[in-house]
């Protein structure tokens, strides 16, 4: 894969979508890393193609309630919470 | 658009819609968490709708059934195979960083819905309708509470995973009034199908694309070529939550664009947010383009093959068909038929009554008296579901001439609704049973004896005198006599 597979503009665009601020120096570093990652995906070309199971369709469940997580358990892994809510930075 | 001369500079409004409706299921679309709202945040959540690693979504059969019903109602194709996709975006309303939706193989394709605008029937093309999950809800807290100035965000995933149907129309609308008529009709149809509850908070959300196109681009029948549509810049108005709101938002946006064009300014292609409380649309920061969503197949959900369900699942007669049948079968006016088919419950009740008594009398009682009194009390027919037997009995009392229509409405119906009384009990207690003939005859004789002046006036040919005498008799009988009968009895007595 050539060096310019991912250009700095694309890195800035993707960072924008992910709402991440990048320094100029980081942009260059990520451009390289993105290129490496994409190159790694080319390994997949070597994997033989198989058809999916043709009979596997219409997997559905009846409209019945299950037990939910306790709110405390649901929030357990959240870095911050408040009054039962997940708490995060301002987003717009 | 017919027969109007097109002036240079004339503009045509072109609107297309994306309508999100909440499907009335017990549980979410990919997990068994309840959809019923709770007061506390993050109560109806589980590893699937929180997007925890390793959780496997499994499709709710009831959501698919609802989608098939909608497909049938809008006469859409249900393809042999349909599947789900991931729509990727970074925003905390979905914890997985993607929304499970349907991209290029939606469950409903190429449908239509007929609407009536100012007496004209029109068909609106529905390009597609697909299933997807609702995101969670965000609260922007602090800094005045505005979305831009907030200090932090609180996230509640109770809504995340609630089943939605997104219904996408062609750019077929030429005015905000048409949009309103379409949304009202759509809500009616969905309620008839039993898949939607218009009264539920947030059950309808509309995004509308609006652009102004030179009238010279439009054909005589109002169609506008694809090229002209694509060349025009459009705005997408978001955050509309009712059919009335849609009309207001789009009237605003139409005027805003017209004014800009007349001042020689270009319309920017952008997303705008409808601010209901201020009655304006405001520009939102530009968002992702379609390619940025990086749609790809949702490998956790195998494909759906439900084309055959269309024949298996029955749907009720839809409002427009029922309206036409009511007009033909019961000889009702367009207006009465519309009122009587406005909800399935009203229509069912009307038919129930009309089959037993005079359809005209039934129409007056259901469309005017019952709906009128309910509306006055800010109630719906669903609020008196358990009382319809009693209303039925009241109509019977009127139909069999046991009480006067006036008393039935002004006394009995009102007491029934206000105090929960039984109609027969009200009639009995208020002594409203129609007065016996002898008693009326007696009152007629008395009225004539007591009012010689009026009798003289009548004999002198004064038309109003008889009405005075009728009034006297009505007073004597406590209003329970039939004024028409009294009039006849008086005339007979005076001859």
XYZ file of C-alpha atoms in Angstrom, chain B residues 57-470:
414
model
C -29.726 -8.558 19.501
C -32.710 -10.768 18.634
C -35.513 -9.296 16.552
C -38.964 -8.828 18.091
C -41.532 -10.689 16.023
C -44.285 -8.181 16.923
C -42.267 -5.318 15.399
C -41.975 -7.251 12.142
C -45.708 -7.996 12.153
C -46.418 -4.292 12.629
C -44.113 -3.449 9.732
C -45.908 -5.946 7.490
C -49.281 -4.467 8.476
C -48.032 -0.986 7.591
C -46.702 -2.364 4.314
C -50.107 -3.801 3.491
C -51.899 -0.594 4.425
C -49.707 1.537 2.149
C -49.798 -1.090 -0.586
C -46.032 -1.543 -0.498
C -43.911 -4.422 -1.761
C -42.417 -6.631 0.902
C -39.313 -8.068 -0.720
C -38.454 -11.755 -0.494
C -35.452 -10.910 1.608
C -34.772 -7.892 3.746
C -32.002 -7.222 6.245
C -30.519 -4.916 8.855
C -27.523 -2.597 8.726
C -25.363 -0.637 11.108
C -25.421 3.118 10.726
C -22.272 4.409 12.394
C -22.133 7.717 14.161
C -20.554 9.081 17.285
C -23.168 10.495 19.593
C -24.010 9.300 23.079
C -27.728 8.763 22.374
C -26.725 5.321 21.107
C -24.213 3.537 23.307
C -22.956 1.194 20.583
C -21.757 4.062 18.324
C -24.082 2.710 15.687
C -27.803 2.394 15.158
C -29.308 -0.819 13.847
C -31.479 0.170 10.907
C -32.223 -0.981 7.363
C -30.264 0.593 4.530
C -30.697 -0.683 0.997
C -33.076 -3.569 1.672
C -35.950 -2.060 3.654
C -38.945 -4.170 4.606
C -41.452 -1.954 2.717
C -40.813 -0.472 -0.728
C -42.850 1.522 -3.250
C -46.048 2.213 -1.370
C -48.562 5.023 -1.487
C -51.118 6.736 0.672
C -54.140 8.631 -0.549
C -54.927 11.934 1.075
C -57.653 14.476 0.668
C -56.713 18.156 0.569
C -59.433 20.755 0.122
C -61.733 18.096 -1.274
C -59.159 16.837 -3.795
C -57.943 13.227 -3.585
C -54.208 12.816 -4.114
C -51.826 9.927 -3.841
C -48.498 10.402 -2.068
C -45.693 8.037 -3.033
C -43.987 6.309 -0.159
C -40.553 5.338 -1.366
C -39.742 3.085 1.541
C -40.471 2.259 5.136
C -37.993 0.472 7.349
C -37.522 -0.811 10.877
C -34.949 0.670 13.220
C -34.179 1.236 16.867
C -34.832 4.508 18.664
C -31.852 6.216 20.328
C -31.816 7.149 24.013
C -32.587 10.617 25.331
C -30.094 13.309 26.269
C -30.483 16.165 28.719
C -28.202 19.136 28.322
C -27.615 20.462 31.819
C -26.242 23.714 33.176
C -25.114 26.900 31.432
C -28.695 27.973 30.788
C -29.721 24.568 29.451
C -29.112 25.385 25.779
C -27.642 22.650 23.632
C -24.512 24.722 22.947
C -23.896 26.276 26.315
C -24.629 23.253 28.530
C -22.009 22.138 31.032
C -22.640 18.448 30.778
C -24.960 15.796 29.402
C -27.167 13.265 31.179
C -28.108 10.158 29.254
C -31.144 7.938 29.719
C -31.318 4.745 27.635
C -34.904 3.780 28.482
C -35.930 4.717 24.955
C -32.876 3.168 23.317
C -34.075 0.183 21.288
C -37.755 1.111 21.173
C -39.010 -0.036 17.743
C -39.521 2.643 15.110
C -40.723 2.591 11.566
C -39.201 5.280 9.365
C -41.536 6.132 6.501
C -39.944 8.050 3.632
C -42.080 9.824 1.048
C -41.207 11.085 -2.404
C -40.942 14.902 -2.668
C -44.644 14.919 -3.523
C -45.939 17.704 -1.312
C -46.526 21.161 -2.736
C -47.650 22.895 0.466
C -47.398 22.601 4.254
C -51.177 22.000 4.337
C -50.690 18.861 2.257
C -48.060 17.664 4.706
C -50.450 18.161 7.576
C -53.227 16.265 5.780
C -50.829 13.417 5.018
C -49.603 13.133 8.607
C -53.151 13.179 9.955
C -54.166 10.455 7.496
C -51.059 8.416 8.295
C -51.744 8.629 12.030
C -55.321 7.504 11.447
C -54.223 4.548 9.347
C -51.594 3.482 11.870
C -54.083 3.738 14.723
C -56.576 1.639 12.768
C -53.870 -0.977 12.347
C -53.335 -0.945 16.103
C -49.576 -0.457 15.667
C -49.347 3.146 16.871
C -50.593 5.382 19.665
C -50.742 9.064 18.676
C -51.252 10.022 22.314
C -47.925 8.612 23.396
C -45.240 11.203 24.008
C -42.717 11.275 21.185
C -44.546 8.646 19.126
C -44.365 10.766 15.943
C -41.265 12.596 14.781
C -40.890 14.211 11.412
C -37.943 15.440 9.376
C -38.964 17.449 6.337
C -36.929 18.435 3.281
C -38.098 21.661 1.721
C -36.905 23.463 -1.382
C -38.263 26.197 -3.601
C -38.228 25.548 -7.329
C -38.974 27.919 -10.166
C -42.542 27.400 -11.334
C -41.230 27.236 -14.907
C -39.664 23.866 -14.062
C -43.020 22.327 -13.182
C -45.166 20.464 -15.687
C -48.810 21.321 -16.006
C -49.831 18.601 -13.572
C -47.353 19.876 -10.995
C -44.640 17.241 -11.459
C -41.102 18.460 -11.310
C -38.181 16.781 -13.020
C -35.497 15.053 -10.993
C -32.867 17.370 -12.419
C -34.575 20.499 -11.151
C -35.105 18.868 -7.771
C -31.468 17.935 -7.449
C -30.261 21.327 -8.618
C -32.195 23.168 -5.904
C -30.700 23.535 -2.473
C -32.962 22.169 0.224
C -33.071 22.408 3.951
C -33.881 19.535 6.230
C -36.101 20.663 9.098
C -35.819 18.428 12.150
C -37.543 18.192 15.507
C -41.155 18.279 14.338
C -43.419 16.241 16.583
C -47.017 16.673 15.412
C -49.014 17.273 12.241
C -49.931 20.751 13.426
C -46.277 21.440 14.273
C -45.262 20.219 10.820
C -47.534 22.710 9.098
C -46.286 25.593 11.260
C -42.619 24.688 10.859
C -42.924 24.341 7.091
C -44.926 27.550 6.633
C -42.107 29.302 8.477
C -39.401 27.613 6.428
C -41.236 28.254 3.146
C -41.512 31.966 3.935
C -37.888 32.140 5.065
C -36.660 30.614 1.796
C -38.978 32.724 -0.370
C -37.805 35.901 1.320
C -34.155 34.934 0.896
C -34.635 34.157 -2.801
C -36.554 37.390 -3.406
C -33.679 39.306 -1.864
C -31.315 37.527 -4.215
C -29.706 35.355 -1.569
C -28.859 31.696 -2.136
C -30.407 28.989 0.009
C -27.787 27.044 1.848
C -28.164 23.270 1.901
C -28.316 22.635 5.612
C -30.106 21.062 8.524
C -32.382 23.313 10.548
C -33.936 22.727 13.918
C -37.629 23.606 14.487
C -37.889 25.549 17.731
C -41.539 25.030 18.609
C -41.652 27.536 21.479
C -40.178 30.344 19.400
C -41.930 29.283 16.190
C -38.782 29.483 14.053
C -36.251 27.195 12.420
C -32.584 27.668 13.302
C -29.491 26.449 11.517
C -27.760 23.447 13.029
C -24.098 22.747 12.612
C -23.519 20.632 9.536
C -23.694 16.947 10.225
C -22.454 13.793 8.592
C -23.011 13.075 4.960
C -24.452 9.723 3.997
C -21.073 8.164 3.258
C -19.846 9.102 6.718
C -22.334 6.686 8.265
C -20.379 3.777 6.771
C -23.440 1.557 6.520
C -22.688 -2.136 6.561
C -24.620 -5.324 7.147
C -25.507 -6.171 10.727
C -23.958 -9.643 10.989
C -25.657 -10.363 14.315
C -29.074 -10.404 12.652
C -29.755 -12.971 9.945
C -31.908 -11.853 7.009
C -35.686 -11.715 7.172
C -37.872 -13.555 4.685
C -41.379 -12.412 5.479
C -42.886 -11.636 2.048
C -45.366 -14.456 2.726
C -46.622 -12.772 5.887
C -48.431 -10.239 3.766
C -51.007 -12.858 2.835
C -51.164 -14.327 6.338
C -51.603 -11.194 8.423
C -55.006 -9.564 8.254
C -55.542 -5.828 8.556
C -58.814 -4.062 9.298
C -60.728 -1.918 6.819
C -58.799 1.361 6.582
C -60.254 4.800 7.280
C -60.524 5.990 3.673
C -62.310 2.814 2.561
C -64.554 2.955 5.592
C -65.382 6.618 4.930
C -66.481 5.783 1.410
C -68.496 2.781 2.558
C -70.217 4.840 5.280
C -71.229 7.434 2.705
C -72.647 4.779 0.390
C -74.128 2.402 2.944
C -75.566 4.853 5.473
C -76.085 7.760 3.112
C -73.891 10.109 5.141
C -72.343 13.388 4.089
C -68.588 13.515 3.510
C -68.193 15.528 6.699
C -70.206 13.155 8.860
C -68.442 10.116 7.380
C -65.042 11.714 8.093
C -65.960 12.448 11.689
C -67.341 8.959 12.191
C -64.220 7.267 10.861
C -61.727 9.504 12.636
C -60.766 6.640 14.916
C -61.506 2.952 14.724
C -63.338 3.046 18.068
C -65.691 5.808 16.897
C -66.375 3.997 13.625
C -66.996 0.669 15.342
C -69.388 2.288 17.806
C -71.235 4.123 15.070
C -71.786 0.942 13.095
C -72.932 -0.804 16.209
C -75.632 1.838 16.763
C -76.472 2.396 13.085
C -77.230 -1.285 12.566
C -79.998 -1.139 15.177
C -81.489 2.300 14.747
C -81.858 4.873 12.032
C -78.337 5.524 10.614
C -79.076 9.261 10.457
C -80.095 9.376 14.092
C -77.036 7.290 14.977
C -74.809 9.695 13.028
C -76.210 12.718 14.853
C -75.792 10.992 18.192
C -72.264 9.731 17.664
C -70.719 12.464 15.486
C -72.430 15.535 16.955
C -73.772 14.841 20.436
C -71.332 12.269 21.833
C -68.133 13.535 20.168
C -69.222 17.137 20.804
C -69.805 16.595 24.518
C -66.575 14.573 24.802
C -64.598 17.229 22.999
C -66.033 19.889 25.319
C -64.699 17.858 28.251
C -61.339 17.325 26.563
C -62.057 13.606 26.414
C -61.737 10.941 23.742
C -63.998 8.023 22.996
C -61.317 5.776 24.501
C -61.963 7.503 27.855
C -65.543 6.207 27.875
C -64.905 2.789 26.385
C -66.668 1.093 29.284
C -69.679 3.430 28.994
C -70.558 2.893 25.356
C -73.304 0.433 26.328
C -74.956 3.285 28.216
C -74.669 5.664 25.269
C -76.165 2.923 23.130
C -79.096 2.701 25.574
C -79.540 6.480 25.447
C -79.822 6.394 21.655
C -82.366 3.600 22.089
C -84.443 5.798 24.420
C -84.446 8.547 21.790
C -85.065 6.167 18.896
C -88.057 4.633 20.682
C -89.386 8.065 21.455
C -89.231 7.598 25.194
C -87.451 10.889 25.803
C -86.948 13.986 23.695
C -83.689 14.468 21.842
C -83.194 17.767 23.655
C -83.480 16.198 27.101
C -81.396 13.234 26.042
C -78.534 15.506 25.109
C -78.799 18.382 27.528
C -79.690 16.410 30.624
C -79.035 12.700 30.306
C -75.834 12.621 28.242
C -74.249 15.415 30.262
C -75.059 13.759 33.567
C -73.812 10.454 32.231
C -70.460 11.992 31.329
C -70.123 14.260 34.346
C -71.407 11.975 37.115
C -71.061 8.550 35.552
C -74.824 8.062 35.874
C -76.862 5.353 34.185
C -79.219 6.759 31.483
C -82.382 5.084 32.782
C -81.651 6.335 36.286
C -81.268 9.931 35.042
C -84.522 9.730 33.072
C -86.316 8.368 36.128
C -84.837 10.819 38.621
C -85.408 13.890 36.468
C -88.865 12.711 35.366
C -87.917 13.040 31.719
C -90.030 10.177 30.431
C -92.141 11.606 27.625
C -95.409 12.884 29.034
C -98.470 10.743 28.298
C -100.862 11.879 25.626
C -103.660 12.706 28.065
C -101.430 14.968 30.035
C -100.314 16.798 26.908
C -103.886 17.125 25.709
C -104.812 18.529 29.117
C -102.005 21.076 28.894
C -103.120 22.062 25.383
C -106.655 22.759 26.593
C -105.353 24.739 29.560
C -102.995 26.806 27.422
C -105.847 27.747 25.095
C -108.128 28.690 28.010
C -105.493 30.756 29.763
C -104.350 32.719 26.705
C -107.347 34.134 24.854
C -105.222 36.937 23.365
C -102.865 34.504 21.705
C -105.802 32.481 20.433
C -107.294 35.643 18.953
C -103.971 36.533 17.332
C -103.760 33.063 15.853
C -107.249 33.318 14.458
C -106.311 36.696 12.994
C -103.583 34.888 11.081
C -100.546 35.871 13.124
C -98.006 33.098 12.627
C -96.032 33.656 15.813
C -99.025 33.111 18.136
C -98.977 29.323 17.755
C -95.329 29.239 18.814
C -96.210 31.141 21.959
C -98.881 28.544 22.759
C -96.472 25.677 22.053
